[in-house]
Structures are given as structure tokens and as C-alpha cells.
Amino acid sequence: MDGDILMNFGELKAALLAEIGRAPSDLTYQLVTSDINRALRVSEMVQSTTLTEAASITLPAGFLGVVDVYLDTDPRVTLTPTTKTALNRSNRTGQTACEYAIEDGIMYLNPAPQTTETVNLTYYSRVADLSADSDTNDILTNYPSIYVYGALTHHAALKQDAQKAALWKVGYDDAINGANKNDLKTKYAGAPIKVYAGTAP
């Protein structure tokens, strides 16, 4: 983690201006945020919410992917992921939901429930664009190199400097991979992940 360098959005822009002698465009930072939401999956992006059980459930705004989801019953019922096609083929009603599929921001449960139990959802949430100079977020705080190298990469690409873009891209990829690996190490302390039958790893 490279969180010893603390900065907000204004300080990030100032640092890049000092480094390359010009200010990258706003589009540069928007592209970095888009990259982060596509490639990064760390604990700083995790949120939890409760939803009401139904055959189809609208997922929270900013949803990127499931970390864990279960019915808050006694005992708890873990919901297993499947595809929408597979769910349609085995669709039934009148029993406890045991699997889900996600399509276009909707979570579909199967069997289609006839109750309204609470669904506990832990999920990866989208990182918002930085806008005001005082803006910051947990990714910029804990992994500033992602924003630095990402912005430099996109700035060079937009200026059609392929050589510099390729150079900065190496640093960006290393920063993303390092953050993802560090997060796994923090969560599991290097131990092998135990997978239970009927659940996704």
C-alpha cells in the first residue's frame, strides 16, 4: 500500500502539473475512474445493504459485483450465483430461494420466493469521479499511485504519445495488481481460501 502519500484531488492535479509541466484534462481523470471501477476490487470499495426478498430485486446504485449475499433466516441461506439462462431453465416457485442471477442491475432469485425475507448483500461499489479540489476517496488515500500513473497514462495517450503512454501504463498496471494482491493478503493472511461445495470461489 502506498498510502503514506496523502492528497486530495487538487493536490493530485498540482503534483501532475509539476511532473509534466501541463495540466491533464478533466477527461483524463474520468478515464482513470472508469479504469478503477473496471479493474480494482479492494475492501475500500465494499459496502453492505439489506434488500427485501422478491423474484427480482433492483440492486443499489453503483453496484459492481457481489462479495457475499444471503437470506437473513435461521439458519442463514447462502445464495449461489448462476447465469440468467440457467436460472430460467430451472425456475420454480414456492420454496426457499437458493440461487441468483444478475442482469442489467437486477438480481433474480430462484426459486421465486413467496415470502419477504431480508436479503443481506455485501458488494463492490463504484468509485465516484473526483470533481472539487477538496474531493478525495479511499482509493486516492490508500493507493495514490493508481491515480498518478493512470492519469499520466491517459494524458499521454490523449496527446498521442504512445511511448510515454506505454511507459506509464506499466506503472499503472503494477499499482492495480499490487492493490488487488495486497487486499487479498490482508483479508486472508496468505492462507488458502476454503471453498464450500455449491458456492463460487
mmCIF file of C-alpha atoms in Angstrom, residues 47-60 63 66-81 95-102 106-123:
data_model
loop_
_atom_site.group_PDB
_atom_site.id
_atom_site.type_symbol
_atom_site.label_atom_id
_atom_site.label_comp_id
_atom_site.label_asym_id
_atom_site.label_seq_id
_atom_site.Cartn_x
_atom_site.Cartn_y
_atom_site.Cartn_z
ATOM 1 C CA GLN A 47 -20.443 -1.691 1.061
ATOM 2 C CA SER A 48 -23.318 -3.575 2.679
ATOM 3 C CA THR A 49 -27.064 -3.147 2.483
ATOM 4 C CA THR A 50 -30.277 -5.026 3.158
ATOM 5 C CA LEU A 51 -32.872 -5.729 0.487
ATOM 6 C CA THR A 52 -36.342 -7.231 0.590
ATOM 7 C CA GLU A 53 -36.607 -10.685 -0.914
ATOM 8 C CA ALA A 54 -38.534 -10.826 -4.213
ATOM 9 C CA ALA A 55 -38.378 -12.657 -7.534
ATOM 10 C CA SER A 56 -36.442 -9.672 -8.895
ATOM 11 C CA ILE A 57 -34.590 -7.066 -6.840
ATOM 12 C CA THR A 58 -33.182 -3.740 -8.041
ATOM 13 C CA LEU A 59 -29.531 -3.540 -7.000
ATOM 14 C CA PRO A 60 -28.066 -0.433 -5.319
ATOM 15 C CA PHE A 63 -23.220 -1.804 -7.776
ATOM 16 C CA VAL A 66 -21.294 -9.378 -5.240
ATOM 17 C CA VAL A 67 -18.963 -10.076 -2.335
ATOM 18 C CA ASP A 68 -21.491 -12.042 -0.280
ATOM 19 C CA VAL A 69 -25.257 -12.446 -0.280
ATOM 20 C CA TYR A 70 -27.552 -14.482 1.948
ATOM 21 C CA LEU A 71 -31.095 -14.685 3.300
ATOM 22 C CA ASP A 72 -31.223 -13.475 6.899
ATOM 23 C CA THR A 73 -33.102 -16.538 8.153
ATOM 24 C CA ASP A 74 -32.273 -19.049 10.864
ATOM 25 C CA PRO A 75 -30.154 -20.742 9.700
ATOM 26 C CA ARG A 76 -28.859 -18.332 7.087
ATOM 27 C CA VAL A 77 -29.273 -19.367 3.464
ATOM 28 C CA THR A 78 -26.339 -18.517 1.219
ATOM 29 C CA LEU A 79 -27.428 -17.607 -2.298
ATOM 30 C CA THR A 80 -25.352 -19.198 -5.053
ATOM 31 C CA PRO A 81 -24.616 -17.362 -8.309
ATOM 32 C CA GLN A 95 -39.573 -22.872 -1.989
ATOM 33 C CA THR A 96 -36.738 -21.032 -0.277
ATOM 34 C CA ALA A 97 -34.584 -19.101 -2.734
ATOM 35 C CA CYS A 98 -31.118 -20.630 -3.072
ATOM 36 C CA GLU A 99 -29.571 -19.068 -6.195
ATOM 37 C CA TYR A 100 -29.438 -15.775 -8.033
ATOM 38 C CA ALA A 101 -28.560 -14.316 -11.392
ATOM 39 C CA ILE A 102 -27.752 -10.690 -12.184
ATOM 40 C CA ILE A 106 -31.446 -6.626 -11.360
ATOM 41 C CA MET A 107 -30.914 -9.635 -9.101
ATOM 42 C CA TYR A 108 -33.258 -12.530 -9.915
ATOM 43 C CA LEU A 109 -33.881 -15.202 -7.275
ATOM 44 C CA ASN A 110 -34.739 -18.845 -7.789
ATOM 45 C CA PRO A 111 -36.938 -20.420 -6.580
ATOM 46 C CA ALA A 112 -39.087 -17.308 -6.926
ATOM 47 C CA PRO A 113 -39.867 -16.511 -3.271
ATOM 48 C CA GLN A 114 -43.348 -16.223 -1.828
ATOM 49 C CA THR A 115 -42.037 -14.564 1.340
ATOM 50 C CA THR A 116 -40.326 -11.246 2.010
ATOM 51 C CA GLU A 117 -37.263 -12.263 3.991
ATOM 52 C CA THR A 118 -34.358 -9.855 4.349
ATOM 53 C CA VAL A 119 -31.516 -10.278 1.855
ATOM 54 C CA ASN A 120 -28.135 -9.197 3.216
ATOM 55 C CA LEU A 121 -25.920 -8.024 0.368
ATOM 56 C CA THR A 122 -22.245 -7.123 0.589
ATOM 57 C CA TYR A 123 -20.972 -5.735 -2.685
#
